Short mmCIF file of N, CA and C and ligand atoms in Angstrom, two decimals:
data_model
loop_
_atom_site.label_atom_id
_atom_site.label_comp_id
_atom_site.label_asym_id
_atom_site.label_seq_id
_atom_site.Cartn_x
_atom_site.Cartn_y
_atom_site.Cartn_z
N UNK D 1 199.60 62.74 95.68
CA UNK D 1 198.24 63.10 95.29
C UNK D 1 197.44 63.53 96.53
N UNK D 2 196.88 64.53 96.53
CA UNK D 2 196.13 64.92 97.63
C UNK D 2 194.53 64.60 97.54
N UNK D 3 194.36 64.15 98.81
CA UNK D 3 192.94 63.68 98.71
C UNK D 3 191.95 64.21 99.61
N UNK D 4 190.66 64.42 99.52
CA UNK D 4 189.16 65.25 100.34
C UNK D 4 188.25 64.44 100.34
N UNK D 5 187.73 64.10 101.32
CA UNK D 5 186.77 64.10 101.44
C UNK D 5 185.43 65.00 101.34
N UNK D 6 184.13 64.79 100.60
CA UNK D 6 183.44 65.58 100.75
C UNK D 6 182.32 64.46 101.42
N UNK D 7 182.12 64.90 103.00
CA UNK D 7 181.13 64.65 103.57
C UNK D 7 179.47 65.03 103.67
N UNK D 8 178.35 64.39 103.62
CA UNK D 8 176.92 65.00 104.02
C UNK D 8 176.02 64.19 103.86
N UNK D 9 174.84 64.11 104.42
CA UNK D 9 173.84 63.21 104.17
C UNK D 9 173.16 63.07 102.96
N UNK D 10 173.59 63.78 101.91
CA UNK D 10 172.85 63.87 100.90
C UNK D 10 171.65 63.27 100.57
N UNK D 11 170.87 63.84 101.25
CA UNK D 11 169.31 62.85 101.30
C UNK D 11 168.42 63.79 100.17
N UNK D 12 168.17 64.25 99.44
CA UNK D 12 168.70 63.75 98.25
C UNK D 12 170.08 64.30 97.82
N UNK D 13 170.80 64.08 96.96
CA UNK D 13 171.75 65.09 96.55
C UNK D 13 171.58 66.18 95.42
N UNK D 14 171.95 67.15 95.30
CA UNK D 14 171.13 68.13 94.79
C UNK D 14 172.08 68.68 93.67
N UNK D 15 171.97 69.93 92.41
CA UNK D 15 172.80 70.30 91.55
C UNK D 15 173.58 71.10 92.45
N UNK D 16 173.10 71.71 94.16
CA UNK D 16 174.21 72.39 94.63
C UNK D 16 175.46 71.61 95.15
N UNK D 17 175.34 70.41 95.37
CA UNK D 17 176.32 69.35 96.02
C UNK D 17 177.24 68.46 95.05
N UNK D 18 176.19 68.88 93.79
CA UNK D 18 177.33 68.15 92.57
C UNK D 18 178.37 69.82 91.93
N UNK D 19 177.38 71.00 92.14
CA UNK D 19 178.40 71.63 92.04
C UNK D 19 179.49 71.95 92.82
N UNK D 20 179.79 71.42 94.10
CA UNK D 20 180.40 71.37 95.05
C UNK D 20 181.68 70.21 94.93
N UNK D 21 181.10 69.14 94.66
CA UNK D 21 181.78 68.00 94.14
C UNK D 21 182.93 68.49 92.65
N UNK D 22 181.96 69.13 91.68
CA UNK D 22 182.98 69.21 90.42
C UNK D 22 184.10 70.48 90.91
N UNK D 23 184.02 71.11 91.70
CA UNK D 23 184.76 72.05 92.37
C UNK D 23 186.32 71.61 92.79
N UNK D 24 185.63 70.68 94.15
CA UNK D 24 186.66 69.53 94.12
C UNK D 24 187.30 68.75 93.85
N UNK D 25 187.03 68.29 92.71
CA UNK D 25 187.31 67.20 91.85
C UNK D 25 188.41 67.93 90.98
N UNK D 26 188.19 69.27 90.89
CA UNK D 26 189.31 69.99 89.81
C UNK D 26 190.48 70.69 91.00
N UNK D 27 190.41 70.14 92.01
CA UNK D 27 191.96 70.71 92.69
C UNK D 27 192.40 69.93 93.17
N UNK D 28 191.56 68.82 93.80
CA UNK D 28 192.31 67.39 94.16
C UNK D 28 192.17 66.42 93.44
N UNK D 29 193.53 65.40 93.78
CA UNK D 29 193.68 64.09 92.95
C UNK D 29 192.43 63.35 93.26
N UNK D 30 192.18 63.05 94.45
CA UNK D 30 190.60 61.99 94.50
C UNK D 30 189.95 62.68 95.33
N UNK D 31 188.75 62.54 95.57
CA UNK D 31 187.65 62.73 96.26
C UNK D 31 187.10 61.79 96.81
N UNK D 32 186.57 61.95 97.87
CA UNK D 32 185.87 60.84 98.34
C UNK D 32 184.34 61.76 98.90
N UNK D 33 182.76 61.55 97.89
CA UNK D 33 181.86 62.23 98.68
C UNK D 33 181.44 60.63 99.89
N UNK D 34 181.94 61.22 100.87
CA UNK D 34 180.67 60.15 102.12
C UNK D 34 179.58 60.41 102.30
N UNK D 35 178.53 59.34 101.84
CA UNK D 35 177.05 59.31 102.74
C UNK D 35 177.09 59.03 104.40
N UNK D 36 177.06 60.16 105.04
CA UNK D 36 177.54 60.30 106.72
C UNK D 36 175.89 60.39 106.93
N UNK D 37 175.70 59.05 108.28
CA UNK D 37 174.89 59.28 109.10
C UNK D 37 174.43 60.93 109.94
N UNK D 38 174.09 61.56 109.78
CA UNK D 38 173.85 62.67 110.93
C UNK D 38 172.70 62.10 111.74
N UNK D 39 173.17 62.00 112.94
CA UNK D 39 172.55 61.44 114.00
C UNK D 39 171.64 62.24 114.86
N UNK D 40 171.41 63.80 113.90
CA UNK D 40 170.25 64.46 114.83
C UNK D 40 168.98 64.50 113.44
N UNK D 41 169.32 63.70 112.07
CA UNK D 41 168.17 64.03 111.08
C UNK D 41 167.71 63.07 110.78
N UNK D 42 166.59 63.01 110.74
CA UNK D 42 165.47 61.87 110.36
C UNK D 42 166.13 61.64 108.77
N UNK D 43 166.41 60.26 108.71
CA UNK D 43 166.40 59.99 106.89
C UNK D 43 165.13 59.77 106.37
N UNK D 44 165.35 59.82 105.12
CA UNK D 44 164.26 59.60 104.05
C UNK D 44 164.82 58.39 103.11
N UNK D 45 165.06 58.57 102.23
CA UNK D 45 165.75 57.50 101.57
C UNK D 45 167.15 56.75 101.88
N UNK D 46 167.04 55.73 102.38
CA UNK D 46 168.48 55.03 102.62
C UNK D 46 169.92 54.98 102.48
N UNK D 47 170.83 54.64 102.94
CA UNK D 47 172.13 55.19 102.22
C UNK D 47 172.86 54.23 101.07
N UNK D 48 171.96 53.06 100.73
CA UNK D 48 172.29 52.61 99.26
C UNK D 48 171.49 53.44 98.04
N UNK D 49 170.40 53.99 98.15
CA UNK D 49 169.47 54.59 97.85
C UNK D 49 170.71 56.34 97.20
N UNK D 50 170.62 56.81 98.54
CA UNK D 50 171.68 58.16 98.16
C UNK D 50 173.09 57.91 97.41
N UNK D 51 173.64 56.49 98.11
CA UNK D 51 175.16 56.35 97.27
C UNK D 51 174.29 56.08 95.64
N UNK D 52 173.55 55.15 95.41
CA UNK D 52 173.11 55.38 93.81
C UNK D 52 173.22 56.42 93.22
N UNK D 53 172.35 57.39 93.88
CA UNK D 53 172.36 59.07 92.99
C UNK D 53 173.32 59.53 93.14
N UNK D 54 174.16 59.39 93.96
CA UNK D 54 175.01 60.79 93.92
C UNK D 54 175.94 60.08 92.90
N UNK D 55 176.48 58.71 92.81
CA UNK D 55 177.29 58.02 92.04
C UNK D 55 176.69 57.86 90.11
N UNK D 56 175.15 58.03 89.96
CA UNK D 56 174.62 58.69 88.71
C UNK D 56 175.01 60.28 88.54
N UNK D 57 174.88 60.68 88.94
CA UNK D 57 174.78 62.27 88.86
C UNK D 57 176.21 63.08 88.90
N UNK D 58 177.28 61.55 89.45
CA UNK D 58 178.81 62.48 89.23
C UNK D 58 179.39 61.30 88.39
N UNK D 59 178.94 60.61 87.61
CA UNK D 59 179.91 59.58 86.96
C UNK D 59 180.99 60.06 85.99
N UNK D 60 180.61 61.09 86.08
CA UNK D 60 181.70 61.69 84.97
C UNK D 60 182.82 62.53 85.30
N UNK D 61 182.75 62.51 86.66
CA UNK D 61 183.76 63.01 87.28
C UNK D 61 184.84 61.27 87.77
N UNK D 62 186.12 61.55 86.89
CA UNK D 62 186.98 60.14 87.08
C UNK D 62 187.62 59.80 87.99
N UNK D 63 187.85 60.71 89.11
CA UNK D 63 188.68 61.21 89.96
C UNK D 63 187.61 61.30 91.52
N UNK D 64 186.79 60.71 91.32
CA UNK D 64 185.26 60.54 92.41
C UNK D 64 184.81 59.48 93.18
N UNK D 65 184.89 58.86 94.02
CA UNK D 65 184.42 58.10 94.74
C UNK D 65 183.09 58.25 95.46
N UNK D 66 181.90 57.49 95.66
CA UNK D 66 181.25 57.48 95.78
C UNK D 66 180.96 56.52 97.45
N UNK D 67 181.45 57.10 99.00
CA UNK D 67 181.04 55.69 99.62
C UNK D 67 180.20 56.07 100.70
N UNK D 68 179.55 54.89 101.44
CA UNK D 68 178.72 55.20 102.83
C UNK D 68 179.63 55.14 104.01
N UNK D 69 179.45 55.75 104.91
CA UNK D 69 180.57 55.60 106.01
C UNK D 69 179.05 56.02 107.52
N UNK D 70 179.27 55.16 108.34
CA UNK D 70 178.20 55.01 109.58
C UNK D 70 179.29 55.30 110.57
N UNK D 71 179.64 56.41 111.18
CA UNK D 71 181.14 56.76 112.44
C UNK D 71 181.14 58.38 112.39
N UNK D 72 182.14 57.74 113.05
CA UNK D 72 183.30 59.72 112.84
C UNK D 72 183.79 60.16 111.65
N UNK D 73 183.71 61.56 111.34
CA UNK D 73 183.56 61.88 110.08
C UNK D 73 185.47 61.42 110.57
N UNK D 74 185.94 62.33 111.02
CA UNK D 74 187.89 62.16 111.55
C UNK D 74 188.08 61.06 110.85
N UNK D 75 187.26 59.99 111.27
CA UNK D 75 188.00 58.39 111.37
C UNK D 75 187.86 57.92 109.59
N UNK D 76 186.85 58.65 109.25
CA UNK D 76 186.59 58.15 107.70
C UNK D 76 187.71 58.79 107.42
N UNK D 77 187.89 60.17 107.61
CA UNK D 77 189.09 60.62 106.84
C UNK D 77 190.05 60.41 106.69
N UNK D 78 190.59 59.43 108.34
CA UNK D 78 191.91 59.51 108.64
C UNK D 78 192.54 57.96 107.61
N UNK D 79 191.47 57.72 107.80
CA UNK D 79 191.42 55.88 106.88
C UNK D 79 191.48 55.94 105.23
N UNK D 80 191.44 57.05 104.71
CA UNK D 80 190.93 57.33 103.45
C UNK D 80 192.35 58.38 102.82
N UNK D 81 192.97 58.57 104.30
CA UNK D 81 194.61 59.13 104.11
C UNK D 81 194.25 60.81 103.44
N UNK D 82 193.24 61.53 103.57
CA UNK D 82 192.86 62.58 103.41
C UNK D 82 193.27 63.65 104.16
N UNK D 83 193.83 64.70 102.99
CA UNK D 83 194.36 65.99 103.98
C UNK D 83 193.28 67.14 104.37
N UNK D 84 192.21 66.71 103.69
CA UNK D 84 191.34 68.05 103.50
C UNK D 84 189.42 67.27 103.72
N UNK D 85 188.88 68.08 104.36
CA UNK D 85 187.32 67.75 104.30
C UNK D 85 186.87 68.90 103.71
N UNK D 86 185.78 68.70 102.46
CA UNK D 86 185.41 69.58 101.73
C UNK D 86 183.88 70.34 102.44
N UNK D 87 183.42 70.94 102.48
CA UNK D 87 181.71 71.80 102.99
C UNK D 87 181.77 72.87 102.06
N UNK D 88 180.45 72.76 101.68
CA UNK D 88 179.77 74.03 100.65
C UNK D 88 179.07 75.02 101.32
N UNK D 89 179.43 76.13 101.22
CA UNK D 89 178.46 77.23 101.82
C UNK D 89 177.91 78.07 101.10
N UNK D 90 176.58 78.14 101.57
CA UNK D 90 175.52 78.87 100.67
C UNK D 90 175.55 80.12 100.88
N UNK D 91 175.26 80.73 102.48
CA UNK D 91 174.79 81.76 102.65
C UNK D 91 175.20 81.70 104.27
N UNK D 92 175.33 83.28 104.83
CA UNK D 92 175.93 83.39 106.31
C UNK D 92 175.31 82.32 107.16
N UNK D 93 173.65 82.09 106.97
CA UNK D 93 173.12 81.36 108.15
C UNK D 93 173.90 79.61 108.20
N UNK D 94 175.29 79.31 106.67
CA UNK D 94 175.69 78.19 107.32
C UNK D 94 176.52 78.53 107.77
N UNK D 95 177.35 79.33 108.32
CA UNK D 95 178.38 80.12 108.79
C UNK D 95 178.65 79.01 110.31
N UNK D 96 177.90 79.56 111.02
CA UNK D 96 177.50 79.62 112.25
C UNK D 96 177.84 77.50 112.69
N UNK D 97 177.24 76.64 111.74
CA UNK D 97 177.42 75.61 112.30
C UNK D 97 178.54 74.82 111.69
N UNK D 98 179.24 75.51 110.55
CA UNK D 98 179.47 74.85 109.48
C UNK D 98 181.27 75.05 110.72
N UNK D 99 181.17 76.74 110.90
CA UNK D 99 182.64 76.63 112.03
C UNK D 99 182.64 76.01 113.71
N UNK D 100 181.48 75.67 113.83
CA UNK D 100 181.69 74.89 114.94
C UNK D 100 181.86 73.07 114.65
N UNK D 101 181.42 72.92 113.61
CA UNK D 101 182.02 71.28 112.72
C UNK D 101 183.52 71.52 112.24
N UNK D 102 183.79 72.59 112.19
CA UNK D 102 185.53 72.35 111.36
C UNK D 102 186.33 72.44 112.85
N UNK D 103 185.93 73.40 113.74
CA UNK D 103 186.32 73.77 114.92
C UNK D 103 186.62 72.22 115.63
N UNK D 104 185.32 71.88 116.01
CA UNK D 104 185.25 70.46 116.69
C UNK D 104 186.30 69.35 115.67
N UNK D 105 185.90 68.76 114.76
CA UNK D 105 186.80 68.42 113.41
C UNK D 105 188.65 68.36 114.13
N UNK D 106 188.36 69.98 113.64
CA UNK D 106 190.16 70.21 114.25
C UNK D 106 190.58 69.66 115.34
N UNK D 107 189.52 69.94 115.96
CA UNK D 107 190.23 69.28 117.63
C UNK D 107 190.35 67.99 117.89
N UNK D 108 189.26 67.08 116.94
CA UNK D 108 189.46 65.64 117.42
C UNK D 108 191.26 65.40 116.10
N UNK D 109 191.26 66.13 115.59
CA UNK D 109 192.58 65.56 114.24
C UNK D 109 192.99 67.42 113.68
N UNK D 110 193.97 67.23 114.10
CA UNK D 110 194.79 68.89 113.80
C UNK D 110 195.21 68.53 112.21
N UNK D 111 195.59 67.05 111.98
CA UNK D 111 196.14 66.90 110.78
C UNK D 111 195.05 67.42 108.85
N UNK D 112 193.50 67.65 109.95
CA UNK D 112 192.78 67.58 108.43
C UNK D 112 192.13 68.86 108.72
N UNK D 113 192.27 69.45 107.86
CA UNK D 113 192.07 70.61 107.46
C UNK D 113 190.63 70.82 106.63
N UNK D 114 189.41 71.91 106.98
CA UNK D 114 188.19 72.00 106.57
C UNK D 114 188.19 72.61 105.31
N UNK D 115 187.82 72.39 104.31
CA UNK D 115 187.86 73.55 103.44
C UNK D 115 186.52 73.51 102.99
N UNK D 116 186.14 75.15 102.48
CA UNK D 116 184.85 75.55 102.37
C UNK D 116 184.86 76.01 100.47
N UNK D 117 184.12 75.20 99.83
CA UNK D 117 184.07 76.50 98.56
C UNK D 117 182.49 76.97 98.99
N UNK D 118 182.47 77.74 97.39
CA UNK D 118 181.17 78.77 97.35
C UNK D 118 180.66 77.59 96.80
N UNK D 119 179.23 77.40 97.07
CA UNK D 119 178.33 77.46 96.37
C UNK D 119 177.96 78.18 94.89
N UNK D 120 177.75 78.01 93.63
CA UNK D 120 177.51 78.58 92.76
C UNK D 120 175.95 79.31 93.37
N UNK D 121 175.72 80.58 92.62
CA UNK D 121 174.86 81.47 93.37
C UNK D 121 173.28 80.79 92.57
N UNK D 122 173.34 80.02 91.48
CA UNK D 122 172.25 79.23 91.13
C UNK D 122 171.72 78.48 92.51
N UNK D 123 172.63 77.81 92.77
CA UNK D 123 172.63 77.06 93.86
C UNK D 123 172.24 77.36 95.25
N UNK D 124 172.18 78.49 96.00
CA UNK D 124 172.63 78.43 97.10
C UNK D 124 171.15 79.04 97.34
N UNK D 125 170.10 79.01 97.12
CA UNK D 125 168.60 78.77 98.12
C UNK D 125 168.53 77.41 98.04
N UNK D 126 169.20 76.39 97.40
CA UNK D 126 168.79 74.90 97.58
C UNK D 126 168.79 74.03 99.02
N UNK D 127 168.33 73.28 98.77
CA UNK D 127 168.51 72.35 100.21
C UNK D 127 168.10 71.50 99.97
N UNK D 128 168.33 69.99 100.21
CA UNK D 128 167.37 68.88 100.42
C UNK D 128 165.60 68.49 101.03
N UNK D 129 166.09 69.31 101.90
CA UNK D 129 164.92 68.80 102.66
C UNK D 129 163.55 69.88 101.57
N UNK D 130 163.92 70.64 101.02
CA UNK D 130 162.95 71.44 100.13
C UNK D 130 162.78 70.92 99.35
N UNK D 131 163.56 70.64 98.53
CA UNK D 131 163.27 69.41 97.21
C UNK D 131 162.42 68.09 97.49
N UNK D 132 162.92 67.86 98.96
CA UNK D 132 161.58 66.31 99.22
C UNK D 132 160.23 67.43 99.54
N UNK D 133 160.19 68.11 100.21
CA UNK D 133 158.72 69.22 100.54
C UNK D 133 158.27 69.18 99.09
N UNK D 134 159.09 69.53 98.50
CA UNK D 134 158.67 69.84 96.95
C UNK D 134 157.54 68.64 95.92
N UNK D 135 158.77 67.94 96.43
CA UNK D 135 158.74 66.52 95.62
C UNK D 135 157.37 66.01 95.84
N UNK D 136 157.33 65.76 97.58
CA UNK D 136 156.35 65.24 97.91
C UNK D 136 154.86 65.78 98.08
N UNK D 137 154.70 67.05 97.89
CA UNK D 137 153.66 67.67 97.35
C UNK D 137 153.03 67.93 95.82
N UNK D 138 153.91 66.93 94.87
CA UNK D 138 154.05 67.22 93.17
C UNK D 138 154.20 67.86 92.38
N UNK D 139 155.36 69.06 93.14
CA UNK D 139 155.81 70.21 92.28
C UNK D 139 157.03 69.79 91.48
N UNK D 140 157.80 70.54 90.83
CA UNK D 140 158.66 70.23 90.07
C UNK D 140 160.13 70.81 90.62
N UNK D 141 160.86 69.48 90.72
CA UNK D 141 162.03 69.98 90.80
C UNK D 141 163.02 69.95 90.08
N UNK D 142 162.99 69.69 88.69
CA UNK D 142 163.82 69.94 87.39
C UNK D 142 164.66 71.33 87.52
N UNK D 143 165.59 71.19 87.50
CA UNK D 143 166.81 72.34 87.38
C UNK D 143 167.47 72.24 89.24
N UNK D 144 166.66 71.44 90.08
CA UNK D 144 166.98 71.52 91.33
C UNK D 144 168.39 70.15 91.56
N UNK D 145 167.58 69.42 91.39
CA UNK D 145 168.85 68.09 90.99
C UNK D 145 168.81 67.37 89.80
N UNK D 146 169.75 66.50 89.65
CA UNK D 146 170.00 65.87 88.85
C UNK D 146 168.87 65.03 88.12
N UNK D 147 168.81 64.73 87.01
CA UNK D 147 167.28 63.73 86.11
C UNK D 147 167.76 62.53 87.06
N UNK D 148 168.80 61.48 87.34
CA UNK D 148 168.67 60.12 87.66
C UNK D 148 167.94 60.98 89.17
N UNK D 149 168.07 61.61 89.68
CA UNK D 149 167.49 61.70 91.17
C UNK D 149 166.14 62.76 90.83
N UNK D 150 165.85 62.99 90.41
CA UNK D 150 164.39 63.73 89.87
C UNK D 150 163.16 62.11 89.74
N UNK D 151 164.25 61.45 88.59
CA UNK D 151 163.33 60.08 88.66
C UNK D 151 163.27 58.89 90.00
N UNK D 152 164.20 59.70 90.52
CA UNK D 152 164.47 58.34 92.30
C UNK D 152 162.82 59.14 92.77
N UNK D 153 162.73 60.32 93.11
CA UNK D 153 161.93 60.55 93.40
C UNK D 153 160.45 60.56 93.08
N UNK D 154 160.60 60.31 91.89
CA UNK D 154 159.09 59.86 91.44
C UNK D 154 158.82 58.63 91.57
N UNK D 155 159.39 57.80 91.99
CA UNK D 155 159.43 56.26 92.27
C UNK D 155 160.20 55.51 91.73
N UNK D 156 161.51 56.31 91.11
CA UNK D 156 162.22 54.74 90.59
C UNK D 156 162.24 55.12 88.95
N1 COA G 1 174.01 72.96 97.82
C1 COA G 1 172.79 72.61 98.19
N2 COA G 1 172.47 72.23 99.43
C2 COA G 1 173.45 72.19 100.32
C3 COA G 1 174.77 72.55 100.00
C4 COA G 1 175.03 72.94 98.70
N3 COA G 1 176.24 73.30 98.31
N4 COA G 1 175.51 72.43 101.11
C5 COA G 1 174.70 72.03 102.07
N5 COA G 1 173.45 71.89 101.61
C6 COA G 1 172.26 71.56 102.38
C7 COA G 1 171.90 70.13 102.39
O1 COA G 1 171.04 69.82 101.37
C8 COA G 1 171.27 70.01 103.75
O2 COA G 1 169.94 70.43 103.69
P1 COA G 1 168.81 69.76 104.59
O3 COA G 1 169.16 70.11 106.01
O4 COA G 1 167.59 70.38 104.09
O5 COA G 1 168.88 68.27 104.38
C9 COA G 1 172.02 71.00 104.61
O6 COA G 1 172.55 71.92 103.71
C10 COA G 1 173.17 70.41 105.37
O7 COA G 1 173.38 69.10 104.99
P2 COA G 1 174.72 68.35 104.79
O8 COA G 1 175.71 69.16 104.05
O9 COA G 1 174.40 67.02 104.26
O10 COA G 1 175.24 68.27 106.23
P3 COA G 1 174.55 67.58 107.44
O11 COA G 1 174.43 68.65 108.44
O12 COA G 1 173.34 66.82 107.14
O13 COA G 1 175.63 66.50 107.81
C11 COA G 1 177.75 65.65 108.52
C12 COA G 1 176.85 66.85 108.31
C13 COA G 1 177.19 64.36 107.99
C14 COA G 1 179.02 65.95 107.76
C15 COA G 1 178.01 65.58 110.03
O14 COA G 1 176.80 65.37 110.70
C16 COA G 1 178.99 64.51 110.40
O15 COA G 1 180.18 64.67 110.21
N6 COA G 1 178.48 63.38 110.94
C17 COA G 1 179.30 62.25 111.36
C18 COA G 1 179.48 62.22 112.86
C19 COA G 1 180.59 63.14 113.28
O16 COA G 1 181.74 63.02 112.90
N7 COA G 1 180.21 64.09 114.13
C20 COA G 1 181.08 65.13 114.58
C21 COA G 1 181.02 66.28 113.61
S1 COA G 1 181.69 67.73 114.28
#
C-alpha cells in the first residue's frame, strides 16, 4: 500500500486543500494530512483547533488520517513509512517556493518523492490567510471552506 503525506498549516483549511486531499486519497492507500508548524507564520487558531476541521471536513474520506506533527516535515514522513509528500498548486507564483521545498525535501531524504496535483480552478485564488481577512472583517466565506470550519470561525 502506498502512502503520502499531505503536509501544511492549514490555518484554516479551505475547499482548495480538501480538494487536494480527495485527489489523494483516490491514488493512494492512506494519507496522512499533517498540521506542520511553519516556523516563519504567525498562527491563528491552534493545531487541535485545525486537526478538528480538517478531520470534519474530510471524514468521509476512509483512507485519511488526520495528525499534528511539531519537526521535520522528512522525519514525519520517514516515520509514517511514506513514499510520496503531496503540495497543491494554484498558480505559477507557487512555483517558485513550492520547488525549492521539494528540492531541499530531496536532499535531506532522496527516498520521498514531492508530488504536486492541480488545484481545481474553483479553487486556486483561495488561500487561508484571505478567508481569516475575510472572516474577520464579516464577509462571507460560504463556498470558500467547509460549513464545520465556516462555523469554527464564527465562534464555535
Ligand atoms: N487551495 C487553497 N489554498 C492553498 C492550496 C490549495 N490547494 N495550497 C496551498 N494553499 C495556500 C494555503 O492556504 C496557504 O495560504 P496562507 O499563506 O494564506 O496561509 C499557502 O497556500 C501555503 O500554505 P501551506 O500549504 O499550508 O504551506 P505552508 O507554507 O504554510 O507550510 C510546510 C509548509 C508546513 C509544509 C513547511 O513549512 C514545512 O514542511 N514545515 C516543517 C519544517 C520543515 O520540514 N522545514 C523544511 C521544509 S523544506
Amino acid at each position: 500500500m502506498k502512502i503520502a503525506v499531505y503536509p501544511g498549516s492549514f490555518d484554516p483549511v479551505t475547499y482548495g486543500h480538501v480538494d487536494i486531499v480527495e485527489r489523494a486519497a483516490s491514488i493512494f492507500g492512506k494519507v496522512y494530512v499533517a498540521v506542520i508548524k511553519n516556523p516563519d507564520k504567525k498562527e491563528n487558531f491552534d493545531f487541535k483547533t485545525r486537526q478538528k476541521m480538517i478531520k470534519g471536513a474530510v471524514k468521509y474520506l476512509k483512507n485519511v488520517v488526520v495528525e499534528i506533527f511539531d519537526g521535520l516535515l522528512v522525519d514525519y514522513a520517514k516515520k509514517k513509512n511514506a513514499s510520496a509528500i503531496i503540495r497543491g498548486l494554484r498558480a505559477v507564483s507557487d512555483f517558485e517556493y513550492e520547488f525549492q521545498m521539494a528540492l531541499t525535501n530531496r536532499k535531506m531524504c532522496p527516498d520521498i518523492e514531492t508530488i504536486f496535483f492541480m488545484t481545481d480552478y474553483k479553487y486556486a485564488y483561495l488561500s487561508s490567510s484571505m478567508v481569516r481577512q475575510i472572516s474577520k472583517l464579516g464577509g462571507s466565506v460560504s463556498g470558500m471552506v467547509p460549513h464545520n470550519v465556516e462555523k469554527e470561525l464564527k465562534g464555535g
